[in-house]
Amino acid sequence: MIAVNRLAVALLAALALPSAVQAATPHDFSIYAIRMGGDSSQAKPYIDRFSRHLESTLGWPTNSVSGGFYVSRKEALTAIEQTKPGWAVVEPSLYLELRKSHKPVVVAQVVSSDLNTPQLMVVVKDPALKSLADLSGKRLWTQLADAGKYLSHVVLDGKGAAETRFQLKQIGAVTKGIRAVLRGEADATLVDPEQLAEAKKMEGGGDLRVIYPSQALPGLLVVAFPQGLVAAEQKKLTTALVGMCATPQGGPVCKEMRIQQFEATNASLLSTTEKRYDQP
């Protein structure tokens, strides 16, 4: 009898596992976007409306699409590996990391002044720091500390692993890094041009200086996982997304998600980025 009860408890525990570890359908997706922060619960209503719109546009069954939103690389990677969604909207750093293991196919890119980071700059306050060489061994706070290869080869100059060149600290919000530099808790942080302009307005922000600007960076990428979403469905998804934001039904959904539009991939920029990432 005890053995039966133990079996029942085990079954109930298995049934109670969170949905995040349940297998996804080919139409399910994940979104990994770090620039604006947020969390899954805040994003859920927007993700749900996005899902319902895609069902309507693509003729997929009602409530057959489910999405997850993540600002943590670890959580996004776990969700993709465990649930195996058919497609995703991801930061270029994660796309590059997944290329060998998941063979993602880039089917579109996101146009968004709020979600994309077209360039990153290393910003300091200490006037003695004038270059990345001067920053060696010092404290660098960034949202990309957990994406070392992307940070080292794509964002920075590729002259060594950022993990060993600097004292990296992962942050969730850019403002945390800016305030840390202004208070002297960090020696440098990474911001994009718009974030720097806002930082300059903060108390002491006038002392912030750029010591290194990155090359152009890709924005969020829409990728399909071939083992989940077949080629014909990938093409349908791409067509639906590219036209979505210009329609009366899709426009409001795009707007509330801070997306101006989906467009064809900038193949030249992506290829250049891939080459920098793959350098020894």
Tab-separated table of C-alpha atoms in Angstrom, residues 75-213:
chain	number	residue	atom	x	y	z
A	75	GLU	CA	16.217	31.096	-19.023
A	76	ALA	CA	15.833	31.587	-22.775
A	77	LEU	CA	18.347	28.848	-23.545
A	78	THR	CA	16.713	26.483	-21.062
A	79	ALA	CA	13.277	27.107	-22.562
A	80	ILE	CA	14.521	26.485	-26.103
A	81	GLU	CA	16.391	23.317	-25.154
A	82	GLN	CA	13.616	21.859	-23.002
A	83	THR	CA	10.448	22.827	-24.867
A	84	LYS	CA	11.899	22.855	-28.401
A	85	PRO	CA	9.700	25.594	-29.943
A	86	GLY	CA	9.369	25.816	-33.705
A	87	TRP	CA	10.735	29.347	-33.887
A	88	ALA	CA	12.004	32.260	-31.836
A	89	VAL	CA	12.800	35.960	-31.757
A	90	VAL	CA	16.257	36.303	-30.238
A	91	GLU	CA	19.189	38.556	-29.609
A	92	PRO	CA	21.954	38.046	-32.184
A	93	SER	CA	24.229	36.779	-29.397
A	94	LEU	CA	21.936	33.803	-28.762
A	95	TYR	CA	21.427	33.087	-32.453
A	96	LEU	CA	25.184	32.853	-32.933
A	97	GLU	CA	25.514	30.579	-29.922
A	98	LEU	CA	22.785	28.217	-31.184
A	99	ARG	CA	24.028	27.853	-34.756
A	100	LYS	CA	25.940	24.603	-34.296
A	101	SER	CA	23.607	22.895	-31.836
A	102	HIS	CA	20.165	23.905	-33.173
A	103	LYS	CA	20.827	24.967	-36.792
A	104	PRO	CA	18.469	27.982	-36.636
A	105	VAL	CA	17.400	29.530	-39.940
A	106	VAL	CA	17.051	33.324	-39.927
A	107	VAL	CA	13.733	34.126	-41.602
A	108	ALA	CA	13.304	37.828	-40.742
A	109	GLN	CA	14.543	40.587	-38.493
A	110	VAL	CA	12.841	43.036	-36.163
A	111	VAL	CA	12.840	46.785	-36.758
A	112	SER	CA	12.537	48.532	-33.397
A	113	SER	CA	14.149	51.615	-31.905
A	114	ASP	CA	13.184	50.332	-28.441
A	115	LEU	CA	14.254	46.692	-28.661
A	116	ASN	CA	17.318	46.790	-30.919
A	117	THR	CA	20.860	47.872	-30.146
A	118	PRO	CA	22.468	49.084	-33.399
A	119	GLN	CA	25.779	49.871	-31.702
A	120	LEU	CA	27.339	49.576	-28.255
A	121	MET	CA	29.898	51.864	-26.696
A	122	VAL	CA	32.208	51.344	-23.737
A	123	VAL	CA	31.607	54.302	-21.426
A	124	VAL	CA	33.764	55.433	-18.502
A	125	LYS	CA	33.969	58.352	-16.077
A	126	ASP	CA	37.595	58.161	-14.936
A	127	PRO	CA	39.645	60.508	-17.182
A	128	ALA	CA	42.635	58.182	-16.841
A	129	LEU	CA	40.839	55.539	-18.885
A	130	LYS	CA	41.259	56.278	-22.571
A	131	SER	CA	41.177	52.866	-24.311
A	132	LEU	CA	40.251	49.213	-23.858
A	133	ALA	CA	43.902	48.586	-22.979
A	134	ASP	CA	43.553	50.981	-20.043
A	135	LEU	CA	40.493	49.056	-18.925
A	136	SER	CA	42.396	45.767	-18.622
A	137	GLY	CA	41.674	44.071	-15.286
A	138	LYS	CA	39.035	46.627	-14.368
A	139	ARG	CA	35.303	46.335	-13.647
A	140	LEU	CA	32.999	46.229	-16.690
A	141	TRP	CA	29.268	45.912	-16.037
A	142	THR	CA	27.127	44.799	-18.975
A	143	GLN	CA	24.020	42.924	-20.066
A	144	LEU	CA	26.332	40.751	-22.178
A	145	ALA	CA	28.642	39.386	-19.475
A	146	ASP	CA	26.967	35.993	-19.957
A	147	ALA	CA	27.595	36.094	-23.724
A	148	GLY	CA	31.373	36.183	-23.544
A	149	LYS	CA	32.201	35.189	-27.106
A	150	TYR	CA	29.770	37.705	-28.616
A	151	LEU	CA	31.033	40.414	-26.282
A	152	SER	CA	34.685	39.633	-27.046
A	153	HIS	CA	34.589	39.184	-30.813
A	154	VAL	CA	31.562	41.149	-32.031
A	155	VAL	CA	31.050	44.030	-29.603
A	156	LEU	CA	34.667	44.565	-28.557
A	157	ASP	CA	37.892	44.392	-30.558
A	158	GLY	CA	38.458	40.622	-30.540
A	159	LYS	CA	41.817	40.956	-28.794
A	160	GLY	CA	41.214	38.286	-26.189
A	161	ALA	CA	38.407	36.860	-24.073
A	162	ALA	CA	36.489	39.547	-22.225
A	163	GLU	CA	36.112	37.181	-19.271
A	164	THR	CA	39.843	37.295	-18.648
A	165	ARG	CA	40.582	40.841	-19.857
A	166	PHE	CA	38.080	42.513	-17.532
A	167	GLN	CA	36.173	41.940	-14.317
A	168	LEU	CA	32.756	41.342	-15.858
A	169	LYS	CA	29.485	41.691	-14.004
A	170	GLN	CA	26.118	40.708	-15.482
A	171	ILE	CA	23.365	43.308	-15.096
A	172	GLY	CA	19.689	43.182	-15.998
A	173	ALA	CA	19.164	46.891	-16.678
A	174	VAL	CA	21.488	49.301	-18.479
A	175	THR	CA	20.738	52.023	-15.921
A	176	LYS	CA	22.324	49.870	-13.224
A	177	GLY	CA	25.636	49.912	-15.080
A	178	ILE	CA	25.437	53.651	-15.727
A	179	ARG	CA	24.777	54.430	-12.061
A	180	ALA	CA	27.586	52.085	-11.024
A	181	VAL	CA	30.065	54.003	-13.192
A	182	LEU	CA	28.832	57.365	-11.888
A	183	ARG	CA	29.195	56.144	-8.286
A	184	GLY	CA	32.586	54.560	-8.871
A	185	GLU	CA	31.340	51.003	-8.284
A	186	ALA	CA	32.244	50.060	-11.859
A	187	ASP	CA	34.947	51.387	-14.136
A	188	ALA	CA	32.967	50.991	-17.360
A	189	THR	CA	29.659	49.914	-18.803
A	190	LEU	CA	28.125	49.351	-22.234
A	191	VAL	CA	25.393	51.573	-23.668
A	192	ASP	CA	23.987	52.371	-27.072
A	193	PRO	CA	23.835	55.933	-28.462
A	194	GLU	CA	20.292	56.609	-27.237
A	195	GLN	CA	21.072	55.283	-23.755
A	196	LEU	CA	24.201	57.442	-23.592
A	197	ALA	CA	22.196	60.541	-24.465
A	198	GLU	CA	19.829	59.756	-21.581
A	199	ALA	CA	22.740	58.976	-19.233
A	200	LYS	CA	24.240	62.386	-19.949
A	201	LYS	CA	21.116	63.931	-18.382
A	202	MET	CA	21.691	62.132	-15.077
A	203	GLU	CA	23.529	63.813	-12.204
A	204	GLY	CA	27.229	63.543	-13.035
A	205	GLY	CA	26.390	62.172	-16.490
A	206	GLY	CA	28.277	64.951	-18.218
A	207	ASP	CA	31.517	63.268	-17.146
A	208	LEU	CA	30.773	60.069	-19.070
A	209	ARG	CA	33.024	59.441	-22.066
A	210	VAL	CA	33.163	56.843	-24.835
A	211	ILE	CA	36.479	55.015	-25.086
A	212	TYR	CA	35.392	52.382	-27.596
A	213	PRO	CA	32.504	52.205	-30.120
